[in-house]
Every structure is written in structure tokens, then in C-alpha cells.
Coordinates of N, CA and C in Angstrom, one line a residue:
M144 N -111.0 -42.2 83.3 CA -111.7 -41.7 82.2 C -111.2 -40.2 81.9
R145 N -111.0 -39.5 83.0 CA -110.6 -38.1 82.9 C -109.2 -38.0 82.2
A146 N -108.3 -38.9 82.5 CA -107.0 -38.8 81.8 C -107.1 -39.1 80.4
T147 N -108.0 -40.0 80.0 CA -108.2 -40.4 78.6 C -108.7 -39.2 77.8
S148 N -109.7 -38.5 78.4 CA -110.3 -37.4 77.7 C -109.3 -36.2 77.6
S149 N -108.5 -36.1 78.6 CA -107.4 -35.0 78.6 C -106.4 -35.3 77.5
C150 N -106.0 -36.6 77.4 CA -105.1 -37.0 76.3 C -105.7 -36.8 74.9
F151 N -107.0 -37.1 74.8 CA -107.7 -37.0 73.6 C -107.8 -35.5 73.2
G152 N -108.1 -34.6 74.2 CA -108.1 -33.2 74.0 C -106.8 -32.6 73.5
E153 N -105.7 -33.1 74.1 CA -104.4 -32.7 73.6 C -104.1 -33.1 72.2
V154 N -104.4 -34.3 71.9 CA -104.2 -34.9 70.6 C -105.0 -34.1 69.6
L155 N -106.3 -33.8 69.9 CA -107.2 -33.1 69.0 C -106.6 -31.7 68.8
M156 N -106.2 -31.0 69.9 CA -105.7 -29.7 69.7 C -104.4 -29.6 68.9
H157 N -103.6 -30.6 69.1 CA -102.3 -30.7 68.3 C -102.7 -30.9 66.8
T158 N -103.7 -31.8 66.5 CA -104.1 -32.0 65.2 C -104.7 -30.8 64.5
I159 N -105.5 -30.0 65.3 CA -106.0 -28.8 64.8 C -104.9 -27.8 64.4
K160 N -103.9 -27.7 65.3 CA -102.8 -26.8 65.0 C -102.1 -27.2 63.7
K161 N -101.9 -28.5 63.5 CA -101.2 -28.9 62.3 C -102.1 -28.6 61.1
I162 N -103.4 -28.8 61.2 CA -104.2 -28.4 60.0 C -104.2 -26.9 59.7
V163 N -104.3 -26.1 60.8 CA -104.2 -24.7 60.6 C -102.9 -24.3 60.0
A164 N -101.8 -24.9 60.4 CA -100.5 -24.6 59.8 C -100.4 -25.0 58.4
A165 N -101.0 -26.2 58.1 CA -100.9 -26.7 56.7 C -101.8 -25.8 55.8
V166 N -102.9 -25.4 56.3 CA -103.8 -24.5 55.5 C -103.1 -23.1 55.3
S167 N -102.4 -22.6 56.3 CA -101.7 -21.4 56.2 C -100.6 -21.5 55.1
V168 N -99.9 -22.6 55.1 CA -98.8 -22.8 54.1 C -99.4 -22.9 52.7
A169 N -100.5 -23.5 52.6 CA -101.2 -23.7 51.3 C -101.6 -22.3 50.8
F170 N -102.2 -21.5 51.6 CA -102.6 -20.2 51.2 C -101.4 -19.3 50.8
A171 N -100.4 -19.4 51.6 CA -99.2 -18.6 51.3 C -98.6 -19.1 49.9
A172 N -98.6 -20.4 49.7 CA -98.1 -20.9 48.4 C -98.9 -20.4 47.2
M173 N -100.3 -20.4 47.4 CA -101.2 -19.9 46.4 C -100.9 -18.5 46.1
G174 N -100.7 -17.7 47.2 CA -100.4 -16.3 47.0 C -99.1 -16.0 46.2
A175 N -98.1 -16.8 46.6 CA -96.8 -16.7 45.9 C -96.9 -17.1 44.4
A176 N -97.7 -18.1 44.2 CA -97.9 -18.6 42.8 C -98.6 -17.5 42.0
H177 N -99.6 -16.9 42.6 CA -100.4 -15.9 42.0 C -99.5 -14.6 41.7
A178 N -98.6 -14.3 42.6 CA -97.8 -13.2 42.5 C -96.8 -13.4 41.4
G179 N -96.4 -14.6 41.1 CA -95.4 -14.9 40.1 C -96.0 -15.0 38.7
Q180 N -97.3 -14.9 38.6 CA -98.0 -14.9 37.3 C -97.7 -13.6 36.5
L181 N -97.5 -13.7 35.2 CA -97.3 -12.5 34.4 C -98.6 -12.0 33.8
A182 N -98.5 -10.7 33.5 CA -99.7 -10.1 32.8 C -99.7 -10.7 31.4
K183 N -100.9 -10.8 30.9 CA -101.1 -11.4 29.5 C -100.2 -10.7 28.5
S184 N -100.0 -9.4 28.6 CA -99.2 -8.7 27.6 C -97.7 -9.1 27.8
D185 N -97.3 -9.4 29.0 CA -95.9 -9.9 29.2 C -95.7 -11.3 28.6
V186 N -96.7 -12.1 28.8 CA -96.6 -13.5 28.3 C -96.6 -13.4 26.8
E187 N -97.4 -12.6 26.2 CA -97.4 -12.4 24.7 C -96.1 -11.9 24.2
F188 N -95.5 -11.0 24.9 CA -94.1 -10.5 24.6 C -93.1 -11.6 24.5
I189 N -93.1 -12.4 25.6 CA -92.2 -13.6 25.6 C -92.4 -14.5 24.5
R190 N -93.7 -14.8 24.2 CA -94.0 -15.7 23.0 C -93.5 -15.1 21.7
K191 N -93.9 -13.9 21.5 CA -93.5 -13.2 20.2 C -91.9 -13.1 20.1
A192 N -91.3 -12.8 21.2 CA -89.8 -12.7 21.2 C -89.2 -14.0 20.9
G193 N -89.8 -15.1 21.4 CA -89.3 -16.4 21.2 C -89.4 -16.8 19.7
E194 N -90.6 -16.5 19.2 CA -90.9 -16.9 17.7 C -89.9 -16.1 16.8
A195 N -89.7 -14.8 17.1 CA -88.9 -13.9 16.3 C -87.4 -14.4 16.3
G196 N -87.0 -14.8 17.5 CA -85.6 -15.3 17.6 C -85.4 -16.6 16.9
Q197 N -86.4 -17.5 17.0 CA -86.3 -18.8 16.3 C -86.2 -18.5 14.8
L198 N -87.1 -17.6 14.3 CA -87.1 -17.3 12.8 C -85.7 -16.8 12.4
E199 N -85.2 -15.9 13.2 CA -83.9 -15.3 12.9 C -82.8 -16.4 12.7
V200 N -82.8 -17.3 13.7 CA -81.8 -18.3 13.6 C -82.0 -19.2 12.4
K201 N -83.2 -19.7 12.2 CA -83.5 -20.6 11.1 C -83.2 -19.9 9.7
A202 N -83.6 -18.7 9.6 CA -83.3 -17.9 8.3 C -81.8 -17.7 8.1
S203 N -81.2 -17.4 9.2 CA -79.7 -17.2 9.1 C -78.9 -18.4 8.9
E204 N -79.4 -19.6 9.4 CA -78.8 -20.8 9.0 C -78.9 -21.1 7.5
L205 N -80.1 -20.8 7.0 CA -80.3 -21.0 5.6 C -79.4 -20.0 4.8
A206 N -79.2 -18.8 5.3 CA -78.3 -17.8 4.6 C -76.9 -18.3 4.7
Q207 N -76.5 -18.9 5.7 CA -75.1 -19.5 5.8 C -74.9 -20.4 4.6
Q208 N -75.9 -21.2 4.3 CA -75.8 -22.2 3.2 C -75.9 -21.6 1.8
R209 N -76.9 -20.6 1.7 CA -77.3 -20.1 0.3 C -76.7 -18.8 -0.1
A210 N -76.3 -18.0 0.8 CA -75.9 -16.6 0.5 C -74.6 -16.7 -0.3
T211 N -74.5 -15.7 -1.2 CA -73.3 -15.6 -2.1 C -72.4 -14.5 -1.7
H212 N -73.0 -13.4 -1.2 CA -72.3 -12.2 -0.8 C -71.6 -12.5 0.5
P213 N -70.3 -12.2 0.6 CA -69.6 -12.5 1.9 C -70.2 -11.7 3.1
A214 N -70.6 -10.5 2.8 CA -71.1 -9.6 3.9 C -72.5 -10.2 4.4
V215 N -73.2 -10.8 3.5 CA -74.5 -11.4 3.9 C -74.2 -12.7 4.8
K216 N -73.2 -13.5 4.3 CA -72.8 -14.7 5.1 C -72.3 -14.2 6.5
G217 N -71.6 -13.2 6.6 CA -71.0 -12.7 7.9 C -72.2 -12.2 8.8
Y218 N -73.1 -11.5 8.2 CA -74.3 -11.0 8.9 C -75.1 -12.2 9.5
A219 N -75.3 -13.2 8.7 CA -76.0 -14.4 9.1 C -75.3 -15.1 10.3
D220 N -74.0 -15.2 10.2 CA -73.2 -15.8 11.3 C -73.4 -15.0 12.6
E221 N -73.3 -13.7 12.5 CA -73.6 -12.8 13.7 C -75.0 -13.0 14.2
M222 N -76.0 -13.1 13.3 CA -77.3 -13.2 13.8 C -77.6 -14.6 14.5
I223 N -77.0 -15.6 14.0 CA -77.1 -16.9 14.7 C -76.5 -16.8 16.1
Q224 N -75.3 -16.3 16.2 CA -74.7 -16.3 17.6 C -75.5 -15.3 18.5
A225 N -75.9 -14.2 18.0 CA -76.6 -13.2 18.8 C -77.9 -13.7 19.3
H226 N -78.7 -14.3 18.3 CA -80.0 -14.7 18.7 C -80.1 -16.0 19.5
L227 N -79.1 -16.8 19.3 CA -79.0 -18.0 20.2 C -78.7 -17.6 21.7
S228 N -77.9 -16.6 21.8 CA -77.5 -16.0 23.1 C -78.8 -15.4 23.8
V229 N -79.4 -14.5 23.0 CA -80.6 -13.9 23.5 C -81.7 -14.9 23.8
G230 N -81.8 -16.0 23.0 CA -82.8 -17.0 23.2 C -82.5 -17.8 24.5
R231 N -81.3 -18.0 24.8 CA -81.0 -18.6 26.1 C -81.4 -17.7 27.3
E232 N -81.2 -16.4 27.2 CA -81.6 -15.5 28.2 C -83.1 -15.4 28.3
L233 N -83.8 -15.4 27.2 CA -85.3 -15.4 27.1 C -85.8 -16.7 27.7
A234 N -85.2 -17.8 27.4 CA -85.7 -19.1 28.0 C -85.5 -19.1 29.5
D235 N -84.4 -18.6 30.0 CA -84.2 -18.5 31.4 C -85.3 -17.6 32.1
L236 N -85.6 -16.5 31.5 CA -86.6 -15.6 32.0 C -88.0 -16.2 31.9
A237 N -88.3 -16.9 30.8 CA -89.6 -17.6 30.7 C -89.7 -18.7 31.7
N238 N -88.7 -19.4 31.9 CA -88.7 -20.5 32.9 C -88.9 -19.9 34.3
R239 N -88.2 -18.8 34.7 CA -88.3 -18.2 36.0 C -89.8 -17.7 36.2
K240 N -90.4 -17.2 35.2 CA -91.7 -16.6 35.3 C -92.8 -17.5 35.0
G241 N -92.5 -18.7 34.6 CA -93.5 -19.7 34.3 C -94.3 -19.4 33.0
A242 N -93.7 -18.7 32.1 CA -94.3 -18.4 30.8 C -93.8 -19.4 29.7
P243 N -94.7 -19.9 29.0 CA -94.3 -20.9 28.0 C -93.7 -20.2 26.8
L244 N -92.6 -20.8 26.3 CA -91.9 -20.4 25.1 C -92.5 -21.2 23.9
P245 N -92.7 -20.7 22.8 CA -93.2 -21.5 21.7 C -92.1 -22.5 21.3
P246 N -92.6 -23.8 21.0 CA -91.7 -24.8 20.6 C -91.1 -24.6 19.2
T247 N -91.7 -23.8 18.4 CA -91.2 -23.6 17.0 C -91.8 -22.3 16.5
I248 N -91.4 -22.0 15.3 CA -91.9 -20.8 14.6 C -93.4 -21.0 14.2
T249 N -94.0 -19.9 13.9 CA -95.4 -20.0 13.5 C -95.6 -20.6 12.1
R250 N -96.7 -21.0 11.8 CA -97.0 -21.6 10.4 C -96.7 -20.5 9.4
D251 N -97.1 -19.2 9.6 CA -96.8 -18.2 8.6 C -95.3 -18.0 8.5
Q252 N -94.6 -18.0 9.6 CA -93.1 -17.9 9.5 C -92.5 -19.0 8.8
K253 N -93.0 -20.2 9.0 CA -92.5 -21.4 8.3 C -92.7 -21.3 6.8
N254 N -93.9 -20.8 6.4 CA -94.2 -20.6 5.0 C -93.3 -19.6 4.4
D255 N -93.0 -18.5 5.1 CA -92.1 -17.4 4.6 C -90.7 -18.0 4.5
L256 N -90.2 -18.8 5.4 CA -88.9 -19.5 5.4 C -88.9 -20.5 4.2
D257 N -89.9 -21.2 4.0 CA -90.0 -22.2 2.9 C -89.9 -21.4 1.6
D258 N -90.6 -20.3 1.5 CA -90.6 -19.5 0.2 C -89.1 -19.0 0.0
L259 N -88.5 -18.5 1.0 CA -87.1 -18.0 0.9 C -86.2 -19.2 0.4
A260 N -86.4 -20.4 0.9 CA -85.6 -21.5 0.6 C -85.8 -22.0 -0.8
K261 N -87.0 -22.0 -1.3 CA -87.4 -22.6 -2.6 C -87.1 -21.7 -3.7
E262 N -87.5 -20.4 -3.6 CA -87.6 -19.6 -4.7 C -86.4 -18.7 -5.0
K263 N -85.5 -18.6 -4.1 CA -84.5 -17.6 -4.2 C -83.1 -18.3 -4.3
T264 N -82.3 -17.8 -5.2 CA -80.9 -18.3 -5.3 C -80.0 -17.1 -5.6
G265 N -78.7 -17.3 -5.4 CA -77.7 -16.3 -5.7 C -78.0 -14.9 -5.0
M266 N -77.8 -13.9 -5.8 CA -78.0 -12.5 -5.3 C -79.4 -12.2 -5.0
N267 N -80.3 -12.9 -5.7 CA -81.8 -12.7 -5.3 C -82.0 -13.2 -3.9
F268 N -81.4 -14.4 -3.5 CA -81.6 -14.9 -2.2 C -81.0 -13.8 -1.2
D269 N -79.8 -13.4 -1.5 CA -79.1 -12.4 -0.6 C -80.0 -11.2 -0.3
K270 N -80.6 -10.6 -1.4 CA -81.4 -9.4 -1.3 C -82.7 -9.7 -0.5
E271 N -83.3 -10.9 -0.8 CA -84.5 -11.3 -0.1 C -84.3 -11.5 1.4
Y272 N -83.2 -12.2 1.7 CA -82.8 -12.4 3.1 C -82.6 -11.1 3.9
V273 N -81.9 -10.2 3.2 CA -81.5 -8.9 3.9 C -82.8 -8.1 4.0
S274 N -83.7 -8.1 3.0 CA -84.9 -7.3 3.1 C -85.9 -7.8 4.1
E275 N -86.1 -9.1 4.1 CA -87.1 -9.8 4.9 C -86.6 -10.0 6.3
V276 N -85.4 -10.4 6.5 CA -84.9 -10.8 7.8 C -84.1 -9.7 8.5
A277 N -83.1 -9.2 7.8 CA -82.2 -8.2 8.4 C -82.9 -6.9 8.6
V278 N -83.8 -6.5 7.7 CA -84.5 -5.2 7.9 C -85.9 -5.4 8.4
D279 N -86.8 -6.0 7.7 CA -88.2 -6.0 8.1 C -88.4 -6.8 9.4
A280 N -87.8 -7.9 9.6 CA -88.0 -8.7 10.8 C -87.4 -8.0 12.0
H281 N -86.2 -7.3 11.8 CA -85.6 -6.6 12.9 C -86.4 -5.3 13.2
R282 N -87.0 -4.7 12.2 CA -87.8 -3.5 12.5 C -89.0 -3.9 13.4
D283 N -89.6 -5.1 13.1 CA -90.7 -5.5 13.9 C -90.3 -5.9 15.3
V284 N -89.1 -6.5 15.4 CA -88.7 -7.0 16.8 C -88.2 -5.8 17.6
V285 N -87.6 -4.8 17.0 CA -87.2 -3.6 17.7 C -88.4 -2.9 18.3
K286 N -89.5 -2.8 17.5 CA -90.7 -2.2 18.0 C -91.3 -3.1 19.1
L287 N -91.3 -4.4 19.0 CA -91.8 -5.3 20.1 C -91.0 -5.0 21.4
F288 N -89.7 -5.0 21.3 CA -88.8 -4.8 22.5 C -88.9 -3.4 23.0
K289 N -89.1 -2.4 22.2 CA -89.3 -1.0 22.7 C -90.6 -0.9 23.5
N290 N -91.6 -1.5 23.0 CA -92.9 -1.5 23.7 C -92.8 -2.2 25.0
A291 N -92.1 -3.4 25.1 CA -91.9 -4.1 26.3 C -91.0 -3.4 27.3
A292 N -90.0 -2.7 26.8 CA -89.1 -2.0 27.6 C -89.8 -0.8 28.3
A293 N -90.8 -0.3 27.7 CA -91.6 0.8 28.2 C -92.8 0.4 29.0
D294 N -93.5 -0.7 28.6 CA -94.8 -1.0 29.1 C -95.0 -2.3 29.8
A295 N -93.9 -3.2 29.8 CA -94.1 -4.5 30.5 C -94.5 -4.3 31.9
K296 N -95.4 -5.1 32.4 CA -95.8 -5.0 33.8 C -94.8 -5.5 34.8
D297 N -94.1 -6.6 34.4 CA -93.1 -7.3 35.2 C -91.8 -6.6 35.1
S298 N -91.1 -6.2 36.2 CA -89.9 -5.5 36.1 C -88.7 -6.3 35.4
D299 N -88.7 -7.6 35.6 CA -87.7 -8.5 35.0 C -87.9 -8.5 33.5
V300 N -89.1 -8.6 33.0 CA -89.4 -8.6 31.6 C -89.0 -7.2 31.0
R301 N -89.4 -6.2 31.7 CA -89.0 -4.8 31.2 C -87.5 -4.7 31.1
A302 N -86.8 -5.2 32.1 CA -85.3 -5.0 32.2 C -84.7 -5.9 31.0
F303 N -85.2 -7.1 30.8 CA -84.7 -7.9 29.7 C -84.9 -7.2 28.4
A304 N -86.1 -6.6 28.1 CA -86.4 -5.9 26.9 C -85.4 -4.7 26.7
A305 N -85.3 -4.0 27.8 CA -84.4 -2.8 27.7 C -83.0 -3.1 27.5
K306 N -82.5 -4.2 28.1 CA -81.1 -4.6 28.0 C -80.8 -5.1 26.6
T307 N -81.8 -5.8 26.0 CA -81.6 -6.4 24.6 C -81.8 -5.5 23.5
L308 N -82.6 -4.4 23.7 CA -83.0 -3.5 22.7 C -81.8 -2.9 21.9
P309 N -80.8 -2.4 22.6 CA -79.7 -1.8 21.8 C -79.0 -2.7 20.8
S310 N -78.9 -4.0 21.1 CA -78.2 -4.9 20.2 C -79.2 -5.2 19.0
L311 N -80.5 -5.3 19.3 CA -81.5 -5.5 18.2 C -81.5 -4.2 17.3
Q312 N -81.4 -3.1 17.8 CA -81.3 -1.8 17.0 C -80.0 -1.9 16.2
A313 N -78.9 -2.3 16.7 CA -77.7 -2.4 16.0 C -77.8 -3.4 14.8
H314 N -78.6 -4.6 15.1 CA -78.8 -5.5 14.0 C -79.6 -4.9 12.9
L315 N -80.6 -4.1 13.2 CA -81.4 -3.4 12.2 C -80.6 -2.4 11.5
D316 N -79.8 -1.6 12.1 CA -78.9 -0.7 11.5 C -77.9 -1.4 10.5
H317 N -77.3 -2.4 11.0 CA -76.4 -3.2 10.2 C -77.2 -3.8 8.9
G318 N -78.4 -4.3 9.2 CA -79.2 -4.8 8.1 C -79.5 -3.8 7.0
Q319 N -79.9 -2.6 7.5 CA -80.2 -1.5 6.6 C -78.9 -1.1 5.7
A320 N -77.8 -1.0 6.4 CA -76.5 -0.7 5.7 C -76.2 -1.8 4.7
L321 N -76.5 -3.0 5.0 CA -76.2 -4.2 4.1 C -77.2 -4.1 2.9
A322 N -78.4 -3.7 3.1 CA -79.4 -3.5 2.0 C -78.9 -2.5 1.1
Q323 N -78.4 -1.4 1.6 CA -77.8 -0.3 0.7 C -76.6 -0.9 -0.1
E324 N -75.8 -1.6 0.6 CA -74.6 -2.2 -0.1 C -75.0 -3.1 -1.2
L325 N -76.0 -3.9 -1.0 CA -76.5 -4.8 -2.1 C -77.1 -4.1 -3.3
K326 N -77.6 -2.9 -3.1 CA -78.2 -2.1 -4.1 C -77.1 -1.5 -5.1
R327 N -75.9 -1.4 -4.6 CA -74.8 -0.8 -5.4 C -74.4 -1.8 -6.5
P328 N -74.1 -1.3 -7.7 CA -73.7 -2.2 -8.8 C -72.4 -2.9 -8.4
A329 N -72.3 -4.1 -8.9 CA -71.1 -4.9 -8.7 C -69.9 -4.2 -9.4
R330 N -68.8 -4.3 -8.8 CA -67.6 -3.7 -9.5 C -66.8 -4.8 -10.2

């Protein structure tokens, strides 16, 4: 009987050690998951950056089809390439951080895009695209990225914003120059 209780004690002790190890692993995993969570403001930045990038691409695809001024078409081409590239980097960051990216643009953005598509043609389209997308949308996104570069809680989010900001500022500068060019009388 003594040998049986000794075996039982060893089995029990071995089982308790396994349980303690499993609980320790579970708590460590929970801590790691908690550490990987982003601040609400960082998640909001990722969402807004994703929406802005999608709008840029969709509006620029429309401009490729509808714009009449060669410089506007060229700008639209640049924006598609640039924002698709930034979008891939943002998706990678969002995936690594477990932050959801929006599946599409917001309802308000869709309405603005629909208005641009329906109501504007020719030079009126060009001017509206440049005003709304190349200037106003880029002004908003530059502000968004400046704030994130300075204030994001997560170092990777802050680094992404800081790295991307100069190209967004260049897009805004280019858009403002394009707006001035479209104001000049045709020769």
C-alpha cells in the first residue's frame, strides 16, 4: 500500500507542477497580449490614416478617368502609387499591432466622392479634385500625421507617422502649386 501511495503522490506532484507551469504560461501570454494593445488614440490614428489613404486612391482613380489637365492626371497617378505604398505599410503596422483597418471609406467620404463623380466635368472637375483632395484632404492628413508623430503612445506608430509625414507634406505642397497653376488663364 505504501508503494501505491508513494506513486500516487509523485503523480499528483507532477500534475500540480504541470498545472502551475500552464497557468504561468497563460498569465505570461495575457501580459504579452495586454502589452501589445495600442492606446485608443493610436488605434484612432490608424483608422483615420486608413480612411484617408483609401479616399486618396479612390478619388485619384476617378481623376485618372475624368481629369482634363495633364498635370492633374499626373498628380493623380502619383497619389495612387504613393498612397497604395503607404497603405501597405499601414496595413502591416496595423496587423502587427492588432489594430483594425477600416474596410472602406466612411459614408461621408463616399458621399463626397459621389458628388465629385456626378457633378463635375472638365476643368471644373480638375479644380474640385485639386481643391478637395490635393489641398484640403492633404492638409487634414498632414495635421493627423504631425500629431501622431509627436504624440502617439506606441513607438512604432510614432515612427511610421514621422517617416510618412515628409511625403504627405510634399503632396500638399504639390497640390497647392497645382491649385495655383489651375487658377492661371489658359494660353
